[in-house]
Coordinates of C-alpha atoms and ligand atoms in Angstrom, one line a residue:
M29 CA 144.4 70.8 132.6
P30 CA 146.6 73.0 130.4
V31 CA 149.6 72.8 132.8
T32 CA 149.2 70.6 135.9
C33 CA 151.7 69.7 138.5
V34 CA 151.6 66.7 140.9
I35 CA 153.6 66.9 144.1
G36 CA 153.9 64.5 147.0
A37 CA 152.9 66.3 150.2
Q38 CA 154.5 63.8 152.7
W39 CA 157.8 61.9 152.8
G40 CA 157.5 60.4 149.4
D41 CA 155.8 57.1 148.3
E42 CA 152.4 58.8 148.5
G43 CA 151.1 56.9 145.5
K44 CA 151.9 59.7 143.0
G45 CA 152.6 57.1 140.2
K46 CA 148.9 56.1 140.2
I47 CA 147.6 59.6 140.3
I48 CA 150.0 60.7 137.5
D49 CA 149.0 57.6 135.5
L50 CA 145.4 58.6 135.9
L51 CA 146.0 62.2 134.8
S52 CA 148.4 61.4 132.0
R53 CA 145.6 59.8 130.1
E54 CA 144.6 63.4 129.3
A55 CA 148.2 64.7 129.0
D56 CA 150.2 65.4 125.9
V57 CA 153.5 65.7 127.7
V58 CA 154.6 64.4 131.1
V59 CA 157.7 65.9 132.7
R60 CA 160.0 64.9 135.6
F61 CA 161.8 67.9 137.0
Q62 CA 163.9 66.8 140.0
G63 CA 165.3 63.7 141.7
G64 CA 166.8 60.8 139.8
G65 CA 167.0 57.1 140.1
N66 CA 166.2 57.4 143.9
A67 CA 162.5 57.6 142.8
G68 CA 160.4 54.6 142.3
H69 CA 157.0 55.3 140.7
T70 CA 154.8 52.2 140.8
V71 CA 152.1 52.0 138.2
R72 CA 149.7 49.0 137.8
V73 CA 148.3 48.3 134.4
G74 CA 145.9 45.4 134.6
S75 CA 147.9 42.5 136.2
E76 CA 151.2 44.1 135.3
E77 CA 153.2 46.3 137.6
F78 CA 155.8 48.8 136.4
V79 CA 158.3 50.6 138.6
L80 CA 159.7 53.6 136.9
H81 CA 162.8 55.4 138.2
L82 CA 163.9 58.0 135.7
V83 CA 161.4 57.6 132.8
P84 CA 158.2 59.7 133.4
S85 CA 155.0 57.7 134.0
G86 CA 153.4 58.9 130.8
I87 CA 155.5 56.3 128.9
L88 CA 152.8 53.8 129.6
H89 CA 150.3 55.9 127.6
P90 CA 150.7 55.8 123.8
G91 CA 150.7 59.3 122.4
C92 CA 152.2 60.9 125.4
V93 CA 155.6 62.6 125.2
N94 CA 157.9 62.1 128.2
V95 CA 160.4 64.7 129.3
I96 CA 163.3 64.2 131.7
G97 CA 163.9 67.8 132.7
N98 CA 167.1 69.7 133.5
G99 CA 166.6 69.4 137.2
V100 CA 166.8 65.6 137.2
V101 CA 170.1 63.8 137.9
V102 CA 170.6 61.0 135.4
D103 CA 172.7 57.9 135.7
P104 CA 173.1 56.9 132.1
A105 CA 173.5 53.2 133.0
V106 CA 170.2 53.2 134.9
L107 CA 168.4 55.1 132.1
V108 CA 169.6 52.7 129.4
A109 CA 168.6 49.7 131.5
E110 CA 165.2 51.2 132.2
I111 CA 164.5 51.9 128.5
E112 CA 165.6 48.3 127.6
G113 CA 163.4 46.9 130.4
L114 CA 160.4 48.8 129.1
R115 CA 161.0 47.7 125.5
K116 CA 161.2 44.1 126.6
R117 CA 157.7 44.5 128.0
S118 CA 156.5 46.0 124.7
V119 CA 156.4 49.6 125.9
R120 CA 157.3 51.9 123.0
V121 CA 160.3 54.1 123.8
G122 CA 161.4 56.3 120.9
E123 CA 160.4 59.8 119.9
N124 CA 158.1 59.8 122.9
L125 CA 161.1 60.3 125.3
K126 CA 163.2 63.5 125.6
L127 CA 166.2 63.9 127.8
S128 CA 167.3 67.4 128.8
D129 CA 170.8 68.4 127.6
R130 CA 171.1 70.4 130.8
A131 CA 170.4 67.5 133.2
H132 CA 173.4 66.6 135.4
V133 CA 174.9 63.1 135.0
T134 CA 175.5 60.7 137.9
F135 CA 178.8 58.9 137.5
P136 CA 180.0 55.8 139.3
Y137 CA 182.0 58.1 141.7
H138 CA 178.8 59.7 142.8
V139 CA 177.3 56.4 143.6
R140 CA 180.4 55.2 145.4
L141 CA 180.7 58.4 147.4
D142 CA 177.0 58.3 148.4
Q143 CA 177.5 54.8 149.8
L144 CA 180.9 55.5 151.5
S145 CA 179.6 58.7 153.1
E146 CA 176.6 56.9 154.5
R147 CA 178.8 54.2 155.9
A148 CA 181.1 56.9 157.5
R149 CA 178.1 58.6 159.1
G150 CA 177.4 55.4 161.1
G151 CA 174.4 55.9 163.4
A152 CA 173.9 59.4 162.0
K153 CA 173.3 58.2 158.5
I154 CA 170.6 59.8 156.3
G155 CA 169.4 56.5 155.0
T156 CA 169.9 57.5 151.3
T157 CA 168.9 55.2 148.5
G158 CA 172.6 54.9 147.6
R159 CA 172.0 56.0 144.0
G160 CA 174.5 58.9 144.0
I161 CA 171.8 61.6 144.2
G162 CA 173.4 63.9 146.9
P163 CA 176.9 63.8 145.4
T164 CA 175.6 64.6 141.9
Y165 CA 173.6 67.7 143.1
A166 CA 176.6 68.7 145.2
D167 CA 178.8 68.7 142.1
K168 CA 176.2 70.8 140.3
A169 CA 176.4 73.4 143.0
L170 CA 180.2 73.2 143.0
R171 CA 180.2 73.7 139.3
T172 CA 182.2 70.5 138.7
G173 CA 179.2 68.7 137.4
I174 CA 178.9 67.3 133.9
R175 CA 175.7 67.7 132.0
V176 CA 174.1 65.4 129.5
G177 CA 175.0 67.8 126.6
D178 CA 178.6 67.7 127.7
L179 CA 178.9 64.0 127.0
Y180 CA 178.9 64.7 123.2
H181 CA 182.0 67.0 123.3
G182 CA 184.6 64.3 123.3
D183 CA 187.9 65.9 124.4
S184 CA 186.6 68.5 126.8
F185 CA 184.3 65.8 128.4
A186 CA 187.2 63.4 128.8
S187 CA 189.5 65.9 130.4
R188 CA 186.8 67.1 132.8
L189 CA 185.9 63.5 133.7
R190 CA 189.5 62.6 134.3
A191 CA 190.0 65.6 136.6
N192 CA 186.8 64.8 138.5
V193 CA 187.8 61.1 139.0
A194 CA 191.3 62.1 140.2
E195 CA 189.7 64.5 142.8
K196 CA 187.0 62.0 143.9
N197 CA 189.5 59.2 144.2
V198 CA 191.2 61.1 147.0
L199 CA 188.0 61.2 148.9
I200 CA 187.0 57.6 148.0
T201 CA 190.3 56.2 149.3
H202 CA 190.1 58.4 152.4
L203 CA 186.7 56.9 153.1
G204 CA 188.1 53.4 152.7
G205 CA 186.9 52.7 149.1
E206 CA 188.7 51.4 146.1
P207 CA 189.7 54.2 143.6
L208 CA 187.9 54.3 140.3
E209 CA 189.5 53.9 136.9
P210 CA 188.7 56.9 134.7
E211 CA 189.2 55.2 131.4
A212 CA 186.6 52.5 132.2
I213 CA 184.1 55.2 133.1
L214 CA 184.8 57.0 129.9
R215 CA 184.3 53.8 127.9
D216 CA 181.1 52.8 129.6
T217 CA 179.7 56.4 129.5
G218 CA 180.5 56.7 125.8
G219 CA 178.5 53.6 125.1
H220 CA 175.5 54.8 127.1
A221 CA 175.8 58.3 125.6
E222 CA 175.5 56.9 122.1
R223 CA 172.4 55.0 123.0
L224 CA 170.8 58.0 124.7
K225 CA 171.7 60.4 121.9
P226 CA 168.4 60.2 120.0
Y227 CA 166.5 61.4 123.1
V228 CA 168.8 64.4 124.0
T229 CA 166.9 67.7 123.5
D230 CA 166.8 71.2 124.7
T231 CA 163.7 70.4 126.7
V232 CA 163.3 74.0 127.9
R233 CA 162.6 75.1 124.4
Y234 CA 160.6 72.0 123.7
L235 CA 158.3 72.7 126.7
D236 CA 158.0 76.4 125.9
E237 CA 156.8 75.5 122.4
A238 CA 154.5 72.8 123.7
I239 CA 152.8 75.3 126.1
R240 CA 152.5 77.9 123.4
A241 CA 150.9 75.3 121.2
G242 CA 148.3 74.6 123.9
K243 CA 149.5 71.1 124.7
R244 CA 148.4 69.7 128.0
I245 CA 151.5 69.3 130.3
L246 CA 151.7 67.2 133.4
L247 CA 154.7 67.9 135.7
E248 CA 155.5 64.8 137.8
G249 CA 157.2 65.4 141.2
A250 CA 159.3 62.8 142.8
Q251 CA 159.9 62.1 146.5
G252 CA 157.8 64.4 148.7
S253 CA 157.6 67.9 150.1
L254 CA 158.9 66.9 153.5
L255 CA 162.1 65.6 151.8
D256 CA 162.6 69.0 150.1
I257 CA 166.1 70.2 150.7
D258 CA 164.9 73.7 151.8
F259 CA 161.6 73.0 153.5
G260 CA 161.8 69.3 154.6
T261 CA 163.2 67.8 157.7
Y262 CA 166.8 68.9 156.9
P263 CA 169.3 67.2 157.0
F264 CA 167.1 64.1 156.6
V265 CA 166.0 65.1 153.1
T266 CA 166.9 64.5 149.5
S267 CA 169.1 66.9 147.7
S268 CA 166.6 68.6 145.4
N269 CA 163.5 70.8 145.8
S270 CA 160.8 68.1 145.9
N271 CA 158.1 70.6 146.8
A272 CA 156.6 72.8 144.1
C273 CA 159.4 75.3 144.3
G274 CA 161.5 72.8 142.3
V275 CA 159.2 73.0 139.2
A276 CA 160.4 76.1 137.6
S277 CA 164.2 75.5 138.2
G278 CA 163.9 71.9 137.2
S279 CA 161.9 72.2 134.0
G280 CA 162.1 75.7 132.8
V281 CA 158.3 76.0 133.0
A282 CA 157.8 79.3 134.8
F283 CA 155.7 79.0 138.0
R284 CA 153.0 81.4 136.7
R285 CA 152.3 79.1 133.8
I286 CA 151.1 76.3 136.1
D287 CA 147.3 76.2 136.3
E288 CA 146.7 73.5 138.8
L289 CA 148.9 72.0 141.6
I290 CA 147.7 68.7 143.0
G291 CA 149.2 67.5 146.3
V292 CA 149.2 63.7 146.8
V293 CA 148.8 62.4 150.3
K294 CA 148.4 58.8 151.5
A295 CA 145.8 58.2 154.1
Y296 CA 148.5 57.6 156.8
S297 CA 152.2 58.5 157.1
T298 CA 155.3 56.6 155.9
R299 CA 158.9 57.4 155.7
V300 CA 161.9 55.4 154.5
G301 CA 165.3 56.1 155.8
S302 CA 166.2 58.1 158.9
G303 CA 164.8 61.3 160.3
P304 CA 161.8 62.6 162.2
L305 CA 158.4 61.0 161.7
P306 CA 156.3 62.4 164.6
T307 CA 153.4 60.0 164.2
E308 CA 155.4 56.9 163.8
E309 CA 153.9 53.7 165.2
T310 CA 156.6 51.2 166.0
G311 CA 154.3 48.4 167.3
A312 CA 151.4 46.4 166.0
I313 CA 149.6 49.4 164.4
G314 CA 152.7 50.3 162.3
D315 CA 153.2 46.6 161.3
R316 CA 149.6 46.3 160.3
I317 CA 149.7 49.4 158.1
R318 CA 153.0 48.2 156.5
E319 CA 151.7 44.7 155.7
K320 CA 148.3 45.9 154.4
G321 CA 149.8 48.8 152.4
R322 CA 152.8 46.7 151.1
E323 CA 155.0 49.5 152.5
Y324 CA 158.3 48.4 151.2
G325 CA 160.6 50.8 149.2
A326 CA 160.0 50.5 145.4
T327 CA 163.7 51.3 144.8
T328 CA 165.5 49.7 147.7
G329 CA 163.0 47.2 149.1
R330 CA 163.5 48.7 152.6
P331 CA 160.5 48.4 155.0
R332 CA 158.9 51.8 155.4
R333 CA 158.3 53.3 158.8
C334 CA 154.5 53.8 159.3
G335 CA 152.1 55.9 161.4
W336 CA 148.9 57.9 161.5
F337 CA 148.2 60.9 159.2
D338 CA 150.0 64.0 160.3
A339 CA 148.0 67.0 159.4
V340 CA 150.6 69.4 160.9
A341 CA 153.3 68.2 158.6
V342 CA 151.0 68.2 155.5
R343 CA 149.7 71.7 156.3
H344 CA 153.4 72.8 156.2
S345 CA 153.8 71.2 152.7
I346 CA 150.7 72.9 151.4
S347 CA 151.7 76.3 152.8
V348 CA 155.1 76.1 151.1
G349 CA 153.9 74.4 147.9
G350 CA 150.6 76.2 147.3
M351 CA 148.7 73.0 146.3
T352 CA 145.3 73.9 144.9
T353 CA 143.7 70.5 145.3
L354 CA 144.6 67.1 146.9
A355 CA 144.4 63.5 146.0
I356 CA 144.3 60.9 148.8
T357 CA 145.6 57.4 148.2
L358 CA 145.5 54.1 150.0
L359 CA 142.4 54.8 151.9
D360 CA 141.5 51.1 151.6
V361 CA 144.5 50.2 153.7
L362 CA 142.8 51.7 156.8
S363 CA 139.8 49.4 156.6
G364 CA 139.6 47.2 159.6
F365 CA 140.8 49.6 162.3
D366 CA 138.2 50.2 165.1
E367 CA 139.6 53.6 165.6
I368 CA 141.7 55.9 163.5
Q369 CA 143.9 58.8 164.7
V370 CA 144.8 62.0 163.0
C371 CA 147.5 64.2 164.3
V372 CA 146.1 67.8 164.6
A373 CA 148.9 69.4 166.6
Y374 CA 152.2 68.7 168.3
E375 CA 153.1 69.1 171.9
I376 CA 156.7 70.2 172.4
D377 CA 158.0 70.6 176.0
G378 CA 154.5 71.1 177.3
E379 CA 153.6 73.7 174.6
S380 CA 151.1 73.0 171.8
T381 CA 151.7 74.1 168.2
T382 CA 150.2 73.5 164.8
W383 CA 153.3 74.7 163.0
L384 CA 156.1 72.2 161.9
P385 CA 159.3 73.1 163.8
T386 CA 162.4 73.7 161.7
S387 CA 165.1 71.8 163.6
V388 CA 165.5 68.1 164.0
P389 CA 166.0 68.1 167.8
L390 CA 162.7 69.9 168.2
L391 CA 161.0 67.7 165.7
E392 CA 162.2 64.7 167.7
R393 CA 160.6 66.1 170.8
C394 CA 157.2 66.5 169.1
R395 CA 154.4 64.5 170.7
P396 CA 151.4 64.1 168.4
V397 CA 148.1 65.4 169.6
Y398 CA 145.5 63.1 168.1
R399 CA 141.9 63.4 167.2
T400 CA 140.3 60.0 167.3
L401 CA 137.7 58.9 164.7
R402 CA 135.6 55.8 164.4
G403 CA 137.1 53.4 161.9
W404 CA 135.3 51.2 159.3
H405 CA 135.5 47.5 158.5
E406 CA 134.1 47.5 155.0
N407 CA 136.3 46.8 152.0
L408 CA 136.5 50.0 150.0
R409 CA 137.8 48.5 146.8
G410 CA 135.5 48.9 143.8
I411 CA 133.6 51.9 145.3
K412 CA 133.2 54.5 142.6
R413 CA 131.2 57.3 144.2
F414 CA 132.1 59.3 147.3
E415 CA 128.5 58.8 148.6
D416 CA 129.0 55.1 148.6
L417 CA 131.9 55.1 151.0
P418 CA 131.1 53.9 154.5
A419 CA 130.1 56.9 156.6
S420 CA 133.3 56.8 158.8
A421 CA 135.6 56.6 155.8
A422 CA 133.8 59.7 154.2
A423 CA 134.0 61.5 157.6
Y424 CA 137.8 60.8 157.7
V425 CA 138.3 62.3 154.2
L426 CA 136.1 65.3 155.1
L427 CA 138.1 65.9 158.3
L428 CA 141.4 65.9 156.5
E429 CA 139.9 68.3 153.9
E430 CA 138.9 70.6 156.8
L431 CA 142.2 70.4 158.6
L432 CA 144.2 70.9 155.4
E433 CA 141.9 73.7 154.1
T434 CA 142.3 72.2 150.6
P435 CA 139.7 70.3 148.6
I436 CA 140.3 66.6 148.2
R437 CA 139.2 65.8 144.6
I438 CA 140.6 62.3 144.1
V439 CA 140.2 59.4 146.5
S440 CA 142.1 56.2 145.6
V441 CA 140.6 53.0 147.1
G442 CA 142.7 50.3 145.6
P443 CA 145.9 49.6 143.6
E444 CA 144.3 49.1 140.2
R445 CA 144.2 51.9 137.6
D446 CA 140.4 52.4 137.9
E447 CA 140.0 52.0 141.6
V448 CA 139.5 55.6 142.2
I449 CA 136.7 58.1 143.2
I450 CA 136.7 61.5 141.4
R451 CA 134.8 64.1 143.3
S452 CA 133.2 66.7 141.3
R453 CA 133.9 70.4 142.0
K454 CA 131.3 71.9 144.4
Ligands
IMP5 P1 168.6 60.2 148.5 O1 167.5 61.0 147.8 O2 168.9 58.9 147.9 O3 169.8 61.0 148.8 O4 168.0 59.9 150.0 C1 167.7 60.9 150.9 C2 166.4 60.6 151.7 O5 165.3 60.6 150.8 C3 166.4 59.2 152.3 O6 165.7 59.2 153.5 C4 165.6 58.4 151.3 O7 165.0 57.2 151.9 C5 164.6 59.4 150.8 N1 164.1 59.2 149.5 C6 164.7 59.4 148.3 N2 164.0 59.1 147.3 C7 162.8 58.7 147.8 C8 161.6 58.2 147.2 O8 161.4 58.2 146.0 N3 160.6 57.9 148.1 C9 160.7 58.0 149.4 N4 161.8 58.4 150.0 C10 162.9 58.7 149.2

């Protein structure tokens, strides 16, 4: 794996944390390249569970260097708290963490505006995580954003921050919020910046040198391809490129330097927040998947919407992202169903299509066309070889592989680190 990238191919929460944890055993460097504290990567180590928001998952592997790339938006308070939380649990955080000086900073006004804008949208809300992600990326595009490296240029930072707060306060008050106090933000940020200083690095240079030195690099995507700002179900998306197209701009690692691109899918569909989910099951089936799969947001605790696997949507993710192989997670959650459905096409206004429509009104009119498979009742946990899976479970994986036209190399059959089947290359 010289340079490998892992991308969620659905609406986030595909179980990327576990796959990345598995791969980072062999990695020298793990890199986050987009998103921010909206992410919640869950990694189980023995009986312990870690939920990482900003720090890359490789932090749980001694000897692995972890890079928060330039495309990530960083709330300094969240990062400082996360580092402290890890240290309290005896996880080493020191020279093994690097924070890009080009990463944009999320300030309290971003968080406040995220929450107030959502409230103002009422029934049309996006269902954001409320972590200030959209407003931070918006400021980056507006060129009023402040980057990590700017925090260490006292006077110019202070005057830019004061100007931003003055401008944001107009909007905050307009939306019914309390204006923010710039001096308090300056004081708090100053404290956090001091604590983060040892990690601040030109990560573009660091990664270039690491690749030249033959280090094994793992790029860790957050959210999922269908939440990508360009290719997801816009406007019900996040504010970054969460498909593979975000790798180069968010890390400085040129796309042609990536050797392998692994898409992660869970064995069914979930989505948290608003927006189209064509295969959503709002009744007993959805409830059953949610309870068995513990489908509650790792960052917000919100119940996730659940439904059957949507091969149309995932094919779209793969066509845009160019995933070379796939990992399927949470297959064990589907044990116990007599029948399992896979969406192989959509019917829209009487017409059938296997291509994901662009606009939300069309997506909302999509009726899934299902292929029904026989289910299985056996517990899959502990199974180590693909040949030992119940025939129906193996048939399910093989059908997905055929529909997605991409080899499925990793099959996860339980939450523990080693509950995984690695399929050899044919
Ligand atoms: P934001 O990224 O907080 O602006 O939220 C935009 C949309 O992306 C909402 O539907 C969120 O629920 C969703 N979202 C953001 N981060 C994640 C994630 O890590 N997993 C799943 N959904 C996410």
